[in-house]
Amino acid sequence: MQSVLALTPDQQSRFEEWSLAKLAALAEQFDIDITASQKRVSWAMRIASTLGALALCAAVVLFFTRYWGYLDTPVQLAIVILTPPLLLAGAEFAARRERTPYFTGLLALVALASFILNLAVVGSIFNITSTERALLPWGAFAIVLAYRYGLRLMLALGLVLLMSYAAAAYTAQIGYHWLDFYDRPEHFLLLGLFVFALPFYRKHLHNTDFPPVYRLVGALTFFIAVVSLAEWGVPSYLPWETNNVERCYEIAGLILSTAAIWWGIVRNWNGLVNIGAAFFIVFLFTRLYHWWWDWMPRYLFFAVIGVLGIALVLAFRRVRGRMIHPENKALA
Amino acid sequence: MKRASLIASAAIVVVANGLALLHAARNRTGTPEAEMTLTQRELQYFNRSTADDSGVTLSLEWTDPSSFPWPAQVQNPAIWLDQRKLRSLGFACSVNAASPDAGRYYQRQRPRQVFVALEYDGAAWRAWVETYERSVAEQRAKAQF
């Protein structure tokens, strides 16, 4: 650095003053972390906020269960219907007082849980036949809160709820019971692709950290569906023998997870690289298990897996080396 | 725009609850076609009150006329939901249930929504009770022997 740009002591001192003042101003304005320690504390706060929200969700449900039998129907209804708007008001109140949404996220998550409880309890009180339709307002509520307060966890939950609604509505439409919606993984395969592709069509100028959530939820859904079909092909729509369906999805999983790693590296999407690598290993080891587990001694099977793991690390290190020194690739 | 999303989130809660309550109200309007008094034999009351659960449960108990506690001891129990009945309900039963392809074929078949009429204290129930009592008497005689 010093050999590239030589500053006089005075210039260096003024630059440091300016940079510290600028960082302090940015931290004050956007509540960002300017040191590694601050970043670690922020992560701890996020984790504590999420765990606190989950504990509060459990507390709300258990509270209703504990006192339910002592209340009349109008009181029960009043409590379950008024709780979500009250928690929503609490989230709004918190959002106006904090720049990083720790308490807002916590209250929004509890509001979503209480809204889910709300419709479930109303259905139970009036003996309404369960349908997939409740998934739509739950998903829409989560998405609206996610965009309003910039909550990534809420966005992921909303996408999962809306994907479940789409799969359940289609399942009911073609004659199945809607609760069997998870029984046809190919629905989720297409929905995962759709969610993954959404950020290409909808630019996020305000919530710039939302596209990775779409990609994460979409890719996870897609690959879980492929793994499921590779292991048990009976629920597939493909009109082939079950074994052929399973082999087809297994090969597709290996190719597509490799493609995901490559695409993630090219586009600098760390989440996609990690998901691709995780599922590539799952597909590879599952295939090896089917080939070798029955006839190979257990110690040898795990030894081979270990050697393959080392080979993968070496392969990834080589790829990484080429990325650091692109001229090696040109020479190769 | 900022206020619109707040209104939208509140509106989702209001509209969802409104539709659910409207559905419940419509379901309760009009005069019932029939009324039935059930005893605790048919409608069992479970008081699950514990320190963490104050709810109670009502469970509708019904009996399958071809189901007995020890079916092997009952000769030729009447199978009311047989292949002919399944076909008349719209299920495709062309593949022999004993064939190797049956599992895959029937696993892929769509469930169908059908209605089942429950008979209350009728001929089927009396026949079931008679068969059950005869079976119990036979078991007792065997045990004494």
Tab-separated table of C-alpha atoms in Angstrom:
chain	number	residue	atom	x	y	z
A	1	MET	CA	0.000	0.000	0.000
A	2	GLN	CA	2.725	2.431	0.994
A	3	SER	CA	4.685	1.678	-2.164
A	4	VAL	CA	1.611	2.474	-4.274
A	5	LEU	CA	0.470	5.685	-2.615
A	6	ALA	CA	2.865	7.795	-0.503
A	7	LEU	CA	1.109	10.196	1.866
A	8	THR	CA	2.744	12.771	4.063
A	9	PRO	CA	2.095	12.378	7.831
A	10	ASP	CA	-0.237	15.363	7.662
A	11	GLN	CA	-2.223	13.926	4.734
A	12	GLN	CA	-2.367	10.536	6.429
A	13	SER	CA	-3.672	12.092	9.636
A	14	ARG	CA	-6.340	14.108	7.772
A	15	PHE	CA	-7.389	11.012	5.761
A	16	GLU	CA	-7.803	8.970	8.942
A	17	GLU	CA	-9.839	11.737	10.548
A	18	TRP	CA	-12.052	11.981	7.478
A	19	SER	CA	-12.542	8.205	7.171
A	20	LEU	CA	-13.380	7.826	10.883
A	21	ALA	CA	-15.864	10.705	10.711
A	22	LYS	CA	-17.436	9.251	7.545
A	23	LEU	CA	-17.774	5.784	9.091
A	24	ALA	CA	-19.276	7.265	12.271
A	25	ALA	CA	-21.767	9.273	10.186
A	26	LEU	CA	-22.761	6.188	8.167
A	27	ALA	CA	-23.111	4.146	11.370
A	28	GLU	CA	-25.271	6.880	12.867
A	29	GLN	CA	-27.416	7.212	9.749
A	30	PHE	CA	-27.882	3.537	8.776
A	31	ASP	CA	-26.987	1.675	12.004
A	32	ILE	CA	-24.319	-0.344	10.172
A	33	ASP	CA	-21.432	-2.273	11.738
A	34	ILE	CA	-18.050	-0.669	11.181
A	35	THR	CA	-15.886	-3.164	13.074
A	36	ALA	CA	-15.685	-6.969	13.165
A	37	SER	CA	-16.696	-6.961	16.847
A	38	GLN	CA	-19.818	-4.922	16.101
A	39	LYS	CA	-20.694	-7.336	13.306
A	40	ARG	CA	-20.412	-10.319	15.679
A	41	VAL	CA	-22.618	-8.576	18.271
A	42	SER	CA	-25.169	-7.759	15.561
A	43	TRP	CA	-25.311	-11.425	14.573
A	44	ALA	CA	-25.793	-12.392	18.215
A	45	MET	CA	-28.656	-9.878	18.435
A	46	ARG	CA	-30.272	-11.281	15.299
A	47	ILE	CA	-30.036	-14.847	16.626
A	48	ALA	CA	-31.376	-13.790	20.035
A	49	SER	CA	-34.223	-11.892	18.355
A	50	THR	CA	-35.213	-14.944	16.242
A	51	LEU	CA	-34.997	-17.363	19.161
A	52	GLY	CA	-36.970	-14.939	21.333
A	53	ALA	CA	-39.644	-14.685	18.633
A	54	LEU	CA	-39.908	-18.476	18.366
A	55	ALA	CA	-40.200	-18.782	22.160
A	56	LEU	CA	-42.904	-16.096	22.204
A	57	CYS	CA	-44.813	-17.929	19.431
A	58	ALA	CA	-44.774	-21.079	21.590
A	59	ALA	CA	-45.850	-19.000	24.601
A	60	VAL	CA	-48.862	-17.561	22.699
A	61	VAL	CA	-50.050	-21.020	21.604
A	62	LEU	CA	-49.554	-22.565	25.065
A	63	PHE	CA	-51.309	-19.609	26.729
A	64	PHE	CA	-54.413	-20.175	24.589
A	65	THR	CA	-54.314	-23.913	25.277
A	66	ARG	CA	-53.932	-23.302	29.022
A	67	TYR	CA	-56.935	-20.963	29.463
A	68	TRP	CA	-59.055	-21.985	26.485
A	69	GLY	CA	-61.598	-24.113	28.309
A	70	TYR	CA	-62.464	-21.378	30.836
A	71	LEU	CA	-63.531	-18.810	28.214
A	72	ASP	CA	-66.848	-18.331	26.423
A	73	THR	CA	-66.923	-18.465	22.625
A	74	PRO	CA	-67.252	-14.649	22.132
A	75	VAL	CA	-64.258	-14.074	24.423
A	76	GLN	CA	-62.259	-16.739	22.620
A	77	LEU	CA	-63.100	-15.118	19.287
A	78	ALA	CA	-62.294	-11.617	20.522
A	79	ILE	CA	-58.885	-12.723	21.807
A	80	VAL	CA	-57.793	-14.616	18.692
A	81	ILE	CA	-59.082	-11.963	16.271
A	82	LEU	CA	-57.646	-8.970	18.131
A	83	THR	CA	-54.222	-10.451	18.910
A	84	PRO	CA	-52.718	-10.216	15.376
A	85	PRO	CA	-53.671	-6.515	14.848
A	86	LEU	CA	-52.366	-5.648	18.324
A	87	LEU	CA	-49.047	-7.358	17.633
A	88	LEU	CA	-48.959	-5.670	14.236
A	89	ALA	CA	-49.390	-2.316	15.985
A	90	GLY	CA	-46.543	-3.304	18.320
A	91	ALA	CA	-44.303	-4.136	15.350
A	92	GLU	CA	-45.163	-0.795	13.739
A	93	PHE	CA	-44.398	1.021	16.996
A	94	ALA	CA	-41.025	-0.742	17.281
A	95	ALA	CA	-40.205	-0.098	13.601
A	96	ARG	CA	-40.579	3.647	14.106
A	97	ARG	CA	-38.113	3.572	16.985
A	98	GLU	CA	-35.306	1.351	15.720
A	99	ARG	CA	-33.219	1.392	12.564
A	100	THR	CA	-32.266	-2.292	12.606
A	101	PRO	CA	-35.458	-4.324	13.026
A	102	TYR	CA	-34.611	-6.577	15.986
A	103	PHE	CA	-37.779	-5.983	18.032
A	104	THR	CA	-39.795	-5.335	14.872
A	105	GLY	CA	-38.799	-8.730	13.477
A	106	LEU	CA	-39.599	-10.401	16.781
A	107	LEU	CA	-43.072	-8.832	17.027
A	108	ALA	CA	-43.830	-9.430	13.328
A	109	LEU	CA	-43.014	-13.120	13.679
A	110	VAL	CA	-45.273	-13.415	16.741
A	111	ALA	CA	-47.996	-11.520	14.801
A	112	LEU	CA	-47.758	-14.104	12.004
A	113	ALA	CA	-47.919	-16.991	14.502
A	114	SER	CA	-50.965	-15.442	16.200
A	115	PHE	CA	-52.657	-14.934	12.794
A	116	ILE	CA	-52.080	-18.619	11.987
A	117	LEU	CA	-53.519	-19.516	15.408
A	118	ASN	CA	-56.390	-17.070	14.791
A	119	LEU	CA	-57.702	-18.760	11.629
A	120	ALA	CA	-57.027	-22.254	12.997
A	121	VAL	CA	-59.037	-21.490	16.152
A	122	VAL	CA	-61.938	-19.849	14.268
A	123	GLY	CA	-62.098	-22.918	12.023
A	124	SER	CA	-62.036	-25.193	15.056
A	125	ILE	CA	-64.738	-23.273	16.988
A	126	PHE	CA	-67.182	-23.261	14.055
A	127	ASN	CA	-66.222	-26.685	12.752
A	128	ILE	CA	-65.245	-25.302	9.340
A	129	THR	CA	-63.872	-27.962	6.992
A	130	SER	CA	-60.160	-27.371	6.584
A	131	THR	CA	-59.107	-26.090	3.170
A	132	GLU	CA	-55.917	-24.859	1.592
A	133	ARG	CA	-57.318	-21.310	1.397
A	134	ALA	CA	-55.984	-20.324	4.832
A	135	LEU	CA	-52.429	-20.661	3.470
A	136	LEU	CA	-53.045	-17.723	1.115
A	137	PRO	CA	-53.761	-14.999	3.749
A	138	TRP	CA	-50.999	-16.368	5.981
A	139	GLY	CA	-48.490	-16.195	3.113
A	140	ALA	CA	-49.717	-12.782	1.950
A	141	PHE	CA	-49.548	-11.410	5.522
A	142	ALA	CA	-45.952	-12.654	5.898
A	143	ILE	CA	-44.887	-11.193	2.523
A	144	VAL	CA	-46.458	-7.789	3.250
A	145	LEU	CA	-44.741	-7.626	6.664
A	146	ALA	CA	-41.442	-8.762	5.109
A	147	TYR	CA	-41.487	-5.957	2.528
A	148	ARG	CA	-42.755	-3.348	4.991
A	149	TYR	CA	-40.063	-3.962	7.605
A	150	GLY	CA	-37.299	-5.553	5.466
A	151	LEU	CA	-37.459	-8.943	7.225
A	152	ARG	CA	-35.715	-11.776	5.391
A	153	LEU	CA	-36.946	-14.584	7.661
A	154	MET	CA	-40.521	-13.362	7.204
A	155	LEU	CA	-40.000	-13.324	3.415
A	156	ALA	CA	-38.755	-16.930	3.493
A	157	LEU	CA	-41.756	-18.012	5.599
A	158	GLY	CA	-44.144	-16.150	3.296
A	159	LEU	CA	-42.657	-17.805	0.193
A	160	VAL	CA	-42.926	-21.259	1.787
A	161	LEU	CA	-46.574	-20.593	2.738
A	162	LEU	CA	-47.459	-19.299	-0.739
A	163	MET	CA	-45.703	-22.211	-2.450
A	164	SER	CA	-47.634	-24.580	-0.169
A	165	TYR	CA	-50.860	-22.786	-1.103
A	166	ALA	CA	-50.148	-23.061	-4.838
A	167	ALA	CA	-49.297	-26.769	-4.531
A	168	ALA	CA	-52.327	-27.454	-2.298
A	169	ALA	CA	-54.738	-25.505	-4.543
A	170	TYR	CA	-53.556	-27.433	-7.614
A	171	THR	CA	-53.709	-30.714	-5.687
A	172	ALA	CA	-57.316	-29.978	-4.664
A	173	GLN	CA	-58.145	-28.857	-8.225
A	174	ILE	CA	-57.107	-32.174	-9.768
A	175	GLY	CA	-59.121	-34.223	-7.303
A	176	TYR	CA	-56.771	-35.022	-4.415
A	177	HIS	CA	-57.335	-34.045	-0.813
A	178	TRP	CA	-55.501	-30.738	-0.395
A	179	LEU	CA	-53.420	-32.006	2.544
A	180	ASP	CA	-51.742	-34.460	0.157
A	181	PHE	CA	-50.017	-31.500	-1.546
A	182	TYR	CA	-46.581	-32.528	-0.294
A	183	ASP	CA	-47.090	-35.951	-1.880
A	184	ARG	CA	-46.290	-34.693	-5.390
A	185	PRO	CA	-42.729	-33.279	-5.246
A	186	GLU	CA	-42.852	-32.223	-8.904
A	187	HIS	CA	-45.212	-29.378	-7.943
A	188	PHE	CA	-42.509	-28.032	-5.621
A	189	LEU	CA	-39.876	-28.599	-8.270
A	190	LEU	CA	-41.633	-26.130	-10.581
A	191	LEU	CA	-42.554	-23.747	-7.754
A	192	GLY	CA	-38.926	-23.705	-6.560
A	193	LEU	CA	-37.768	-22.765	-10.074
A	194	PHE	CA	-40.427	-20.048	-10.238
A	195	VAL	CA	-39.391	-18.534	-6.889
A	196	PHE	CA	-35.714	-18.736	-7.884
A	197	ALA	CA	-36.449	-16.844	-11.108
A	198	LEU	CA	-38.606	-14.122	-9.509
A	199	PRO	CA	-35.743	-11.677	-8.696
A	200	PHE	CA	-34.802	-11.637	-12.403
A	201	TYR	CA	-38.179	-10.087	-13.190
A	202	ARG	CA	-38.733	-8.015	-10.074
A	203	LYS	CA	-35.867	-5.693	-9.213
A	204	HIS	CA	-35.430	-4.906	-5.513
A	205	LEU	CA	-34.328	-1.306	-5.300
A	206	HIS	CA	-35.256	-0.921	-1.619
A	207	ASN	CA	-34.805	-4.374	-0.073
A	208	THR	CA	-31.539	-5.193	-1.822
A	209	ASP	CA	-30.907	-8.221	0.431
A	210	PHE	CA	-34.152	-9.963	-0.660
A	211	PRO	CA	-33.028	-11.583	-3.993
A	212	PRO	CA	-30.645	-14.002	-2.169
A	213	VAL	CA	-33.624	-15.100	-0.018
A	214	TYR	CA	-35.669	-15.861	-3.162
A	215	ARG	CA	-32.733	-17.816	-4.596
A	216	LEU	CA	-32.130	-19.670	-1.314
A	217	VAL	CA	-35.792	-20.668	-0.852
A	218	GLY	CA	-36.200	-21.511	-4.558
A	219	ALA	CA	-32.998	-23.580	-4.815
A	220	LEU	CA	-33.641	-25.419	-1.522
A	221	THR	CA	-37.203	-26.270	-2.554
A	222	PHE	CA	-36.064	-27.425	-5.995
A	223	PHE	CA	-33.238	-29.639	-4.755
A	224	ILE	CA	-35.257	-31.130	-1.868
A	225	ALA	CA	-37.922	-32.107	-4.435
A	226	VAL	CA	-35.262	-33.680	-6.696
A	227	VAL	CA	-33.695	-35.594	-3.771
A	228	SER	CA	-37.132	-36.807	-2.720
A	229	LEU	CA	-37.929	-38.076	-6.241
A	230	ALA	CA	-34.474	-39.625	-6.635
A	231	GLU	CA	-35.099	-41.646	-3.474
A	232	TRP	CA	-38.780	-42.515	-4.044
A	233	GLY	CA	-40.078	-42.083	-7.586
A	234	VAL	CA	-43.604	-43.473	-7.071
A	235	PRO	CA	-45.319	-40.047	-6.748
A	236	SER	CA	-43.764	-38.775	-10.006
A	237	TYR	CA	-45.911	-37.746	-12.973
A	238	LEU	CA	-43.387	-39.331	-15.368
A	239	PRO	CA	-45.009	-42.393	-16.984
A	240	TRP	CA	-41.960	-44.644	-16.487
A	241	GLU	CA	-40.947	-47.481	-14.213
A	242	THR	CA	-40.209	-46.260	-10.686
A	243	ASN	CA	-36.527	-47.267	-10.918
A	244	ASN	CA	-36.084	-45.296	-14.147
A	245	VAL	CA	-37.741	-42.226	-12.607
A	246	GLU	CA	-35.426	-42.415	-9.598
A	247	ARG	CA	-32.272	-42.829	-11.712
A	248	CYS	CA	-33.389	-39.966	-13.965
A	249	TYR	CA	-33.820	-37.581	-11.018
A	250	GLU	CA	-30.570	-38.779	-9.449
A	251	ILE	CA	-28.553	-38.001	-12.581
A	252	ALA	CA	-30.414	-34.705	-13.021
A	253	GLY	CA	-29.643	-33.823	-9.387
A	254	LEU	CA	-25.911	-34.436	-9.870
A	255	ILE	CA	-25.784	-32.375	-13.079
A	256	LEU	CA	-27.964	-29.542	-11.757
A	257	SER	CA	-26.141	-29.248	-8.423
A	258	THR	CA	-22.836	-28.988	-10.342
A	259	ALA	CA	-24.425	-26.358	-12.580
A	260	ALA	CA	-25.633	-24.492	-9.463
A	261	ILE	CA	-22.060	-24.393	-8.083
A	262	TRP	CA	-20.736	-23.088	-11.387
A	263	TRP	CA	-23.482	-20.501	-11.778
A	264	GLY	CA	-23.071	-19.360	-8.164
A	265	ILE	CA	-19.327	-18.834	-8.719
A	266	VAL	CA	-19.898	-16.963	-11.992
A	267	ARG	CA	-22.579	-14.672	-10.487
A	268	ASN	CA	-20.859	-14.411	-7.074
A	269	TRP	CA	-23.890	-15.877	-5.272
A	270	ASN	CA	-22.424	-17.538	-2.190
A	271	GLY	CA	-25.756	-19.029	-1.079
A	272	LEU	CA	-26.231	-20.844	-4.385
A	273	VAL	CA	-22.653	-22.175	-4.304
A	274	ASN	CA	-23.202	-23.566	-0.776
A	275	ILE	CA	-26.567	-25.138	-1.635
A	276	GLY	CA	-25.175	-26.607	-4.870
A	277	ALA	CA	-22.153	-28.070	-3.034
A	278	ALA	CA	-24.315	-29.499	-0.219
A	279	PHE	CA	-26.743	-31.187	-2.621
A	280	PHE	CA	-23.944	-32.395	-4.939
A	281	ILE	CA	-22.483	-34.232	-1.931
A	282	VAL	CA	-25.927	-35.572	-0.948
A	283	PHE	CA	-26.582	-36.894	-4.489
A	284	LEU	CA	-23.078	-38.344	-4.807
A	285	PHE	CA	-23.092	-40.102	-1.443
A	286	THR	CA	-26.623	-41.399	-1.951
A	287	ARG	CA	-25.550	-42.909	-5.269
A	288	LEU	CA	-22.472	-44.470	-3.687
A	289	TYR	CA	-24.628	-45.822	-0.864
A	290	HIS	CA	-26.939	-47.536	-3.370
A	291	TRP	CA	-23.977	-48.984	-5.277
A	292	TRP	CA	-21.699	-50.169	-2.515
A	293	TRP	CA	-23.421	-50.347	0.903
A	294	ASP	CA	-24.750	-53.887	0.512
A	295	TRP	CA	-21.648	-55.658	-0.782
A	296	MET	CA	-18.767	-53.559	0.565
A	297	PRO	CA	-17.464	-53.931	4.160
A	298	ARG	CA	-18.568	-50.944	6.237
A	299	TYR	CA	-14.999	-49.813	7.045
A	300	LEU	CA	-14.133	-49.834	3.337
A	301	PHE	CA	-17.278	-47.908	2.417
A	302	PHE	CA	-16.470	-45.113	4.872
A	303	ALA	CA	-12.798	-45.165	3.832
A	304	VAL	CA	-13.844	-44.638	0.190
A	305	ILE	CA	-16.184	-41.827	1.244
A	306	GLY	CA	-13.308	-40.217	3.163
A	307	VAL	CA	-10.972	-40.461	0.147
A	308	LEU	CA	-13.666	-38.959	-2.064
A	309	GLY	CA	-14.123	-36.126	0.452
A	310	ILE	CA	-10.371	-35.385	0.274
A	311	ALA	CA	-10.510	-35.513	-3.541
A	312	LEU	CA	-13.399	-33.016	-3.517
A	313	VAL	CA	-11.477	-30.654	-1.226
A	314	LEU	CA	-8.459	-30.838	-3.594
A	315	ALA	CA	-10.711	-30.217	-6.610
A	316	PHE	CA	-12.352	-27.205	-4.957
A	317	ARG	CA	-8.933	-25.864	-3.929
A	318	ARG	CA	-7.769	-26.095	-7.524
A	319	VAL	CA	-10.879	-24.220	-8.706
A	320	ARG	CA	-10.243	-21.582	-6.020
A	321	GLY	CA	-6.604	-21.270	-7.082
A	322	ARG	CA	-7.650	-20.642	-10.673
A	323	MET	CA	-10.037	-17.952	-9.497
A	324	ILE	CA	-7.244	-16.199	-7.551
A	325	HIS	CA	-4.726	-16.558	-10.415
A	326	PRO	CA	-6.734	-16.488	-13.657
A	327	GLU	CA	-3.500	-16.574	-15.685
A	328	ASN	CA	-3.019	-20.245	-14.626
A	329	LYS	CA	-6.275	-21.062	-16.365
A	330	ALA	CA	-5.110	-19.263	-19.469
A	331	LEU	CA	-1.845	-21.208	-19.467
A	332	ALA	CA	-3.534	-24.561	-18.829
B	1	MET	CA	-46.836	3.589	-0.210
B	2	LYS	CA	-45.553	3.120	3.339
B	3	ARG	CA	-49.041	3.393	4.764
B	4	ALA	CA	-50.509	1.185	2.016
B	5	SER	CA	-48.591	-1.904	3.176
B	6	LEU	CA	-49.701	-1.322	6.785
B	7	ILE	CA	-53.330	-1.043	5.659
B	8	ALA	CA	-52.883	-4.118	3.455
B	9	SER	CA	-51.548	-6.240	6.342
B	10	ALA	CA	-54.441	-5.192	8.614
B	11	ALA	CA	-56.915	-5.728	5.760
B	12	ILE	CA	-55.672	-9.298	5.234
B	13	VAL	CA	-56.442	-10.101	8.893
B	14	VAL	CA	-59.872	-8.418	8.749
B	15	VAL	CA	-60.929	-9.951	5.414
B	16	ALA	CA	-59.748	-13.481	6.340
B	17	ASN	CA	-61.617	-13.365	9.655
B	18	GLY	CA	-64.670	-11.781	8.005
B	19	LEU	CA	-64.865	-14.534	5.384
B	20	ALA	CA	-64.419	-17.272	8.016
B	21	LEU	CA	-67.161	-15.788	10.237
B	22	LEU	CA	-69.462	-15.269	7.248
B	23	HIS	CA	-68.955	-18.899	6.248
B	24	ALA	CA	-69.745	-20.006	9.830
B	25	ALA	CA	-72.858	-17.774	9.936
B	26	ARG	CA	-74.152	-19.132	6.609
B	27	ASN	CA	-73.524	-22.646	7.843
B	28	ARG	CA	-75.717	-21.996	10.886
B	29	THR	CA	-78.622	-20.224	9.195
B	30	GLY	CA	-81.862	-21.998	8.282
B	31	THR	CA	-83.670	-24.764	10.075
B	32	PRO	CA	-81.945	-28.119	10.545
B	33	GLU	CA	-83.293	-30.961	8.393
B	34	ALA	CA	-83.160	-33.368	11.313
B	35	GLU	CA	-82.116	-33.472	14.937
B	36	MET	CA	-80.549	-36.431	16.660
B	37	THR	CA	-79.901	-37.122	20.317
B	38	LEU	CA	-76.690	-39.020	20.853
B	39	THR	CA	-75.691	-40.831	24.005
B	40	GLN	CA	-72.193	-40.991	25.413
B	41	ARG	CA	-71.767	-44.300	23.589
B	42	GLU	CA	-71.744	-42.478	20.235
B	43	LEU	CA	-70.412	-39.098	21.318
B	44	GLN	CA	-67.678	-39.619	23.841
B	45	TYR	CA	-66.595	-36.765	26.055
B	46	PHE	CA	-62.903	-36.543	26.897
B	47	ASN	CA	-61.936	-34.091	29.580
B	48	ARG	CA	-58.266	-33.466	28.871
B	49	SER	CA	-57.965	-30.788	31.526
B	50	THR	CA	-54.399	-30.693	32.726
B	51	ALA	CA	-52.180	-27.920	34.028
B	52	ASP	CA	-51.335	-26.951	30.416
B	53	ASP	CA	-54.574	-27.762	28.599
B	54	SER	CA	-58.058	-26.648	29.644
B	55	GLY	CA	-59.807	-28.000	26.539
B	56	VAL	CA	-62.331	-30.821	26.231
B	57	THR	CA	-62.889	-33.096	23.243
B	58	LEU	CA	-66.023	-34.704	21.833
B	59	SER	CA	-65.309	-37.736	19.697
B	60	LEU	CA	-67.910	-39.304	17.373
B	61	GLU	CA	-67.600	-43.076	17.784
B	62	TRP	CA	-68.690	-45.172	14.818
B	63	THR	CA	-68.388	-48.837	13.986
B	64	ASP	CA	-67.457	-50.469	10.713
B	65	PRO	CA	-69.968	-53.332	10.255
B	66	SER	CA	-67.176	-55.603	8.989
B	67	SER	CA	-64.815	-54.788	11.836
B	68	PHE	CA	-64.632	-56.886	15.007
B	69	PRO	CA	-62.144	-57.036	17.866
B	70	TRP	CA	-61.021	-60.507	16.744
B	71	PRO	CA	-62.044	-60.808	13.063
B	72	ALA	CA	-60.471	-64.248	12.585
B	73	GLN	CA	-63.048	-65.661	14.978
B	74	VAL	CA	-66.009	-64.206	13.054
B	75	GLN	CA	-66.982	-66.269	10.044
B	76	ASN	CA	-67.391	-64.374	6.764
B	77	PRO	CA	-67.725	-60.808	8.045
B	78	ALA	CA	-69.580	-58.716	5.466
B	79	ILE	CA	-67.101	-56.532	3.516
B	80	TRP	CA	-69.191	-53.509	2.653
B	81	LEU	CA	-66.477	-51.571	0.809
B	82	ASP	CA	-65.554	-54.170	-1.804
B	83	GLN	CA	-64.174	-53.860	-5.344
B	84	ARG	CA	-67.645	-53.458	-6.870
B	85	LYS	CA	-68.491	-50.624	-4.472
B	86	LEU	CA	-65.107	-48.941	-5.064
B	87	ARG	CA	-65.720	-49.092	-8.823
B	88	SER	CA	-69.182	-47.579	-8.404
B	89	LEU	CA	-67.564	-44.729	-6.438
B	90	GLY	CA	-65.333	-43.981	-9.437
B	91	PHE	CA	-62.101	-45.767	-8.555
B	92	ALA	CA	-60.306	-47.614	-11.335
B	93	CYS	CA	-59.887	-51.219	-10.177
B	94	SER	CA	-58.730	-52.832	-13.436
B	95	VAL	CA	-55.400	-54.079	-12.035
B	96	ASN	CA	-55.550	-57.275	-9.989
B	97	ALA	CA	-54.710	-56.472	-6.360
B	98	ALA	CA	-52.404	-59.514	-6.231
B	99	SER	CA	-50.324	-58.509	-9.277
B	100	PRO	CA	-46.814	-57.025	-8.871
B	101	ASP	CA	-47.908	-53.740	-10.514
B	102	ALA	CA	-50.816	-53.256	-8.099
B	103	GLY	CA	-48.823	-51.292	-5.506
B	104	ARG	CA	-47.584	-48.683	-7.963
B	105	TYR	CA	-50.945	-48.542	-9.769
B	106	TYR	CA	-53.085	-47.987	-6.659
B	107	GLN	CA	-50.569	-45.679	-4.947
B	108	ARG	CA	-50.805	-43.316	-7.898
B	109	GLN	CA	-54.582	-43.288	-7.984
B	110	ARG	CA	-56.275	-40.086	-6.883
B	111	PRO	CA	-58.299	-40.032	-3.685
B	112	ARG	CA	-61.951	-39.154	-4.244
B	113	GLN	CA	-64.414	-37.213	-2.179
B	114	VAL	CA	-67.389	-39.404	-1.306
B	115	PHE	CA	-70.113	-39.361	1.321
B	116	VAL	CA	-70.669	-42.077	3.864
B	117	ALA	CA	-74.065	-42.434	5.548
B	118	LEU	CA	-73.877	-43.433	9.204
B	119	GLU	CA	-76.802	-45.484	10.439
B	120	TYR	CA	-77.896	-44.904	14.021
B	121	ASP	CA	-79.251	-47.869	15.988
B	122	GLY	CA	-80.446	-49.562	12.794
B	123	ALA	CA	-80.437	-53.047	11.317
B	124	ALA	CA	-76.694	-53.046	10.584
B	125	TRP	CA	-75.918	-52.124	14.203
B	126	ARG	CA	-78.207	-54.822	15.575
B	127	ALA	CA	-76.634	-57.415	13.242
B	128	TRP	CA	-73.183	-56.310	14.383
B	129	VAL	CA	-74.172	-56.609	18.061
B	130	GLU	CA	-75.644	-60.076	17.471
B	131	THR	CA	-72.493	-61.272	15.697
B	132	TYR	CA	-70.311	-59.723	18.378
B	133	GLU	CA	-72.267	-61.317	21.244
B	134	ARG	CA	-72.241	-64.696	19.513
B	135	SER	CA	-68.502	-64.400	19.023
B	136	VAL	CA	-67.979	-63.450	22.682
B	137	ALA	CA	-70.076	-66.451	23.784
B	138	GLU	CA	-68.012	-68.733	21.541
B	139	GLN	CA	-64.782	-67.367	22.969
B	140	ARG	CA	-66.033	-67.881	26.515
B	141	ALA	CA	-67.102	-71.471	25.746
B	142	LYS	CA	-63.669	-72.192	24.265
B	143	ALA	CA	-61.955	-70.677	27.287
B	144	GLN	CA	-64.035	-72.808	29.705
B	145	PHE	CA	-63.381	-75.934	27.668
